[in-house]
Amino acid sequence: MKVAVYPGSFDPITNGHLDIIERASKIADKLIVLVAHNISKNGMFTSTEKARLIKESVKNFSNVEIDCFEGLLVEYVKENNINFIVRGLRAISDFEMELQMAILNRKLYSGAETLFLMTSTEHSYLSSSMVKELFQMNGSVSQFVPECVEIAMKNKLCGGETNE
Ligand code: PNS
């Protein structure tokens, strides 16, 4: 059985992430969407909130699981016998950082391959940061994120809970 992990900040999950999840879930027997820690990013949502929103968004995919991990990705990959690390590539600007991460991860642990999926053109401009900025400037994010995410963002703005 081929197991893949799709790690990311997912702050929050967007339709671009969902596109990668859907396509990766057809390649792997099991796909784990992993809420991981990017030290260079400050989040809007907690890991638990992000995981809940992902779970709600992928409920129709039978071979997709969600997990959270605070440590090094390769440690998770080793512990869980992962075969592939899936990452989405939107544009050339993503490539340099993604290449560095893939090489570093392979140096640390050579038992898994990084698999890049090119983002579908309709999502190639989309990022969680852009969605958050749009939302903070009172723009509508409904066409860029699942409905549960839009609701959770509105709840955050009101200082409320996100159904934890
Ligand atoms: O969605 P992002 O922010 O582009 O995802 C980046 C992420 C979370 C996959 C990356 O920062 C990561 O792997 N974090 C876990 C800690 C780790 O292993 N860091 C070394 C990466 S080379």
PDB file of N, CA, C and O and ligand atoms in Angstrom, residues 7-10 17 34-39 41 69-74 87 98 100-102 104-105 108, ligand 1:
ATOM      1  N   PRO A   7       1.821  17.715   3.490  1.00  0.00           N
ATOM      2  CA  PRO A   7       2.010  18.608   4.642  1.00  0.00           C
ATOM      3  C   PRO A   7       1.820  20.068   4.240  1.00  0.00           C
ATOM      4  O   PRO A   7       2.054  20.450   3.083  1.00  0.00           O
ATOM      5  N   GLY A   8       1.423  20.877   5.190  1.00  0.00           N
ATOM      6  CA  GLY A   8       1.296  22.302   4.897  1.00  0.00           C
ATOM      7  C   GLY A   8       0.832  23.058   6.117  1.00  0.00           C
ATOM      8  O   GLY A   8       0.513  22.462   7.162  1.00  0.00           O
ATOM      9  N   SER A   9       0.799  24.385   5.975  1.00  0.00           N
ATOM     10  CA  SER A   9       0.304  25.229   7.069  1.00  0.00           C
ATOM     11  C   SER A   9      -1.227  25.232   7.076  1.00  0.00           C
ATOM     12  O   SER A   9      -1.844  25.299   8.138  1.00  0.00           O
ATOM     13  N   PHE A  10      -1.827  25.224   5.888  1.00  0.00           N
ATOM     14  CA  PHE A  10      -3.291  25.184   5.743  1.00  0.00           C
ATOM     15  C   PHE A  10      -3.977  26.223   6.630  1.00  0.00           C
ATOM     16  O   PHE A  10      -4.878  25.898   7.414  1.00  0.00           O
ATOM     17  N   HIS A  17      -5.687  23.971  -2.286  1.00  0.00           N
ATOM     18  CA  HIS A  17      -5.266  22.790  -1.521  1.00  0.00           C
ATOM     19  C   HIS A  17      -6.186  21.604  -1.834  1.00  0.00           C
ATOM     20  O   HIS A  17      -5.729  20.470  -1.998  1.00  0.00           O
ATOM     21  N   LEU A  34      -1.454  16.665   6.465  1.00  0.00           N
ATOM     22  CA  LEU A  34      -0.772  16.917   7.739  1.00  0.00           C
ATOM     23  C   LEU A  34      -0.654  18.406   8.015  1.00  0.00           C
ATOM     24  O   LEU A  34       0.009  19.138   7.272  1.00  0.00           O
ATOM     25  N   VAL A  35      -1.291  18.839   9.091  1.00  0.00           N
ATOM     26  CA  VAL A  35      -1.125  20.232   9.536  1.00  0.00           C
ATOM     27  C   VAL A  35       0.224  20.296  10.243  1.00  0.00           C
ATOM     28  O   VAL A  35       0.410  19.708  11.313  1.00  0.00           O
ATOM     29  N   ALA A  36       1.187  20.961   9.593  1.00  0.00           N
ATOM     30  CA  ALA A  36       2.556  21.019  10.122  1.00  0.00           C
ATOM     31  C   ALA A  36       2.904  22.464  10.457  1.00  0.00           C
ATOM     32  O   ALA A  36       2.163  23.398  10.129  1.00  0.00           O
ATOM     33  N   HIS A  37       4.055  22.623  11.118  1.00  0.00           N
ATOM     34  CA  HIS A  37       4.441  23.942  11.608  1.00  0.00           C
ATOM     35  C   HIS A  37       5.479  24.566  10.686  1.00  0.00           C
ATOM     36  O   HIS A  37       6.549  23.999  10.464  1.00  0.00           O
ATOM     37  N   ASN A  38       5.145  25.739  10.149  1.00  0.00           N
ATOM     38  CA  ASN A  38       6.107  26.509   9.351  1.00  0.00           C
ATOM     39  C   ASN A  38       6.571  27.660  10.235  1.00  0.00           C
ATOM     40  O   ASN A  38       5.797  28.571  10.541  1.00  0.00           O
ATOM     41  N   ILE A  39       7.857  27.622  10.641  1.00  0.00           N
ATOM     42  CA  ILE A  39       8.308  28.608  11.640  1.00  0.00           C
ATOM     43  C   ILE A  39       8.282  30.034  11.104  1.00  0.00           C
ATOM     44  O   ILE A  39       8.320  30.979  11.876  1.00  0.00           O
ATOM     45  N   LYS A  41       5.774  31.391   9.533  1.00  0.00           N
ATOM     46  CA  LYS A  41       4.396  31.891   9.356  1.00  0.00           C
ATOM     47  C   LYS A  41       3.666  31.980  10.687  1.00  0.00           C
ATOM     48  O   LYS A  41       3.755  31.068  11.511  1.00  0.00           O
ATOM     49  N   PHE A  69       1.116  17.725  13.369  1.00  0.00           N
ATOM     50  CA  PHE A  69       2.448  17.354  13.850  1.00  0.00           C
ATOM     51  C   PHE A  69       3.262  18.626  14.044  1.00  0.00           C
ATOM     52  O   PHE A  69       3.281  19.486  13.160  1.00  0.00           O
ATOM     53  N   GLU A  70       3.943  18.698  15.178  1.00  0.00           N
ATOM     54  CA  GLU A  70       4.710  19.919  15.490  1.00  0.00           C
ATOM     55  C   GLU A  70       6.176  19.807  15.096  1.00  0.00           C
ATOM     56  O   GLU A  70       6.876  20.801  14.977  1.00  0.00           O
ATOM     57  N   GLY A  71       6.660  18.584  14.893  1.00  0.00           N
ATOM     58  CA  GLY A  71       8.108  18.383  14.711  1.00  0.00           C
ATOM     59  C   GLY A  71       8.547  18.434  13.257  1.00  0.00           C
ATOM     60  O   GLY A  71       7.872  18.997  12.387  1.00  0.00           O
ATOM     61  N   LEU A  72       9.714  17.827  13.021  1.00  0.00           N
ATOM     62  CA  LEU A  72      10.271  17.769  11.666  1.00  0.00           C
ATOM     63  C   LEU A  72       9.440  16.826  10.808  1.00  0.00           C
ATOM     64  O   LEU A  72       9.107  15.714  11.225  1.00  0.00           O
ATOM     65  N   LEU A  73       9.175  17.250   9.593  1.00  0.00           N
ATOM     66  CA  LEU A  73       8.361  16.438   8.684  1.00  0.00           C
ATOM     67  C   LEU A  73       8.947  15.035   8.493  1.00  0.00           C
ATOM     68  O   LEU A  73       8.224  14.038   8.492  1.00  0.00           O
ATOM     69  N   VAL A  74      10.277  14.971   8.339  1.00  0.00           N
ATOM     70  CA  VAL A  74      10.880  13.653   8.078  1.00  0.00           C
ATOM     71  C   VAL A  74      10.679  12.686   9.244  1.00  0.00           C
ATOM     72  O   VAL A  74      10.609  11.472   9.047  1.00  0.00           O
ATOM     73  N   ARG A  87       3.571  17.839  -2.612  1.00  0.00           N
ATOM     74  CA  ARG A  87       3.551  19.306  -2.533  1.00  0.00           C
ATOM     75  C   ARG A  87       2.974  19.856  -3.837  1.00  0.00           C
ATOM     76  O   ARG A  87       3.199  19.287  -4.912  1.00  0.00           O
ATOM     77  N   GLU A  98      10.638  25.056  -2.735  1.00  0.00           N
ATOM     78  CA  GLU A  98      10.194  23.657  -2.751  1.00  0.00           C
ATOM     79  C   GLU A  98      11.359  22.713  -3.057  1.00  0.00           C
ATOM     80  O   GLU A  98      11.455  21.632  -2.472  1.00  0.00           O
ATOM     81  N   GLN A 100      14.526  23.292  -2.375  1.00  0.00           N
ATOM     82  CA  GLN A 100      15.358  23.257  -1.165  1.00  0.00           C
ATOM     83  C   GLN A 100      14.774  22.300  -0.132  1.00  0.00           C
ATOM     84  O   GLN A 100      15.476  21.485   0.456  1.00  0.00           O
ATOM     85  N   MET A 101      13.452  22.407   0.074  1.00  0.00           N
ATOM     86  CA  MET A 101      12.805  21.551   1.083  1.00  0.00           C
ATOM     87  C   MET A 101      12.902  20.085   0.687  1.00  0.00           C
ATOM     88  O   MET A 101      13.187  19.224   1.520  1.00  0.00           O
ATOM     89  N   ALA A 102      12.670  19.808  -0.598  1.00  0.00           N
ATOM     90  CA  ALA A 102      12.691  18.416  -1.062  1.00  0.00           C
ATOM     91  C   ALA A 102      14.090  17.825  -0.900  1.00  0.00           C
ATOM     92  O   ALA A 102      14.255  16.678  -0.450  1.00  0.00           O
ATOM     93  N   LEU A 104      16.525  18.907   1.144  1.00  0.00           N
ATOM     94  CA  LEU A 104      16.844  18.794   2.568  1.00  0.00           C
ATOM     95  C   LEU A 104      16.154  17.573   3.178  1.00  0.00           C
ATOM     96  O   LEU A 104      16.781  16.775   3.889  1.00  0.00           O
ATOM     97  N   ASN A 105      14.871  17.415   2.874  1.00  0.00           N
ATOM     98  CA  ASN A 105      14.139  16.271   3.425  1.00  0.00           C
ATOM     99  C   ASN A 105      14.764  14.950   2.977  1.00  0.00           C
ATOM    100  O   ASN A 105      14.859  13.996   3.747  1.00  0.00           O
ATOM    101  N   LEU A 108      17.898  14.255   4.902  1.00  0.00           N
ATOM    102  CA  LEU A 108      17.609  13.812   6.268  1.00  0.00           C
ATOM    103  C   LEU A 108      17.049  12.397   6.301  1.00  0.00           C
ATOM    104  O   LEU A 108      17.266  11.647   7.235  1.00  0.00           O
TER     105      LEU A 108
HETATM  106  O1  PNS B   1       1.997  25.432   3.583  1.00  0.00           O
HETATM  107  P1  PNS B   1       3.462  25.707   3.792  1.00  0.00           P
HETATM  108  O2  PNS B   1       3.662  26.780   4.849  1.00  0.00           O
HETATM  109  O3  PNS B   1       4.174  26.038   2.514  1.00  0.00           O
HETATM  110  O4  PNS B   1       4.101  24.337   4.341  1.00  0.00           O
HETATM  111  C1  PNS B   1       5.453  24.283   4.748  1.00  0.00           C
HETATM  112  C2  PNS B   1       5.676  23.062   5.654  1.00  0.00           C
HETATM  113  C3  PNS B   1       4.751  23.167   6.850  1.00  0.00           C
HETATM  114  C4  PNS B   1       5.379  21.796   4.890  1.00  0.00           C
HETATM  115  C5  PNS B   1       7.166  23.077   6.105  1.00  0.00           C
HETATM  116  O5  PNS B   1       7.462  24.270   6.768  1.00  0.00           O
HETATM  117  C6  PNS B   1       7.488  21.872   6.997  1.00  0.00           C
HETATM  118  O6  PNS B   1       7.751  20.800   6.507  1.00  0.00           O
HETATM  119  N1  PNS B   1       7.423  22.080   8.341  1.00  0.00           N
HETATM  120  C7  PNS B   1       7.689  21.042   9.309  1.00  0.00           C
HETATM  121  C8  PNS B   1       9.054  21.259   9.961  1.00  0.00           C
HETATM  122  C9  PNS B   1      10.150  20.804   9.024  1.00  0.00           C
HETATM  123  O7  PNS B   1      10.280  19.638   8.729  1.00  0.00           O
HETATM  124  N2  PNS B   1      10.937  21.779   8.556  1.00  0.00           N
HETATM  125  C10 PNS B   1      11.996  21.526   7.616  1.00  0.00           C
HETATM  126  C11 PNS B   1      11.477  21.638   6.189  1.00  0.00           C
HETATM  127  S1  PNS B   1      12.778  21.478   5.078  1.00  0.00           S
END
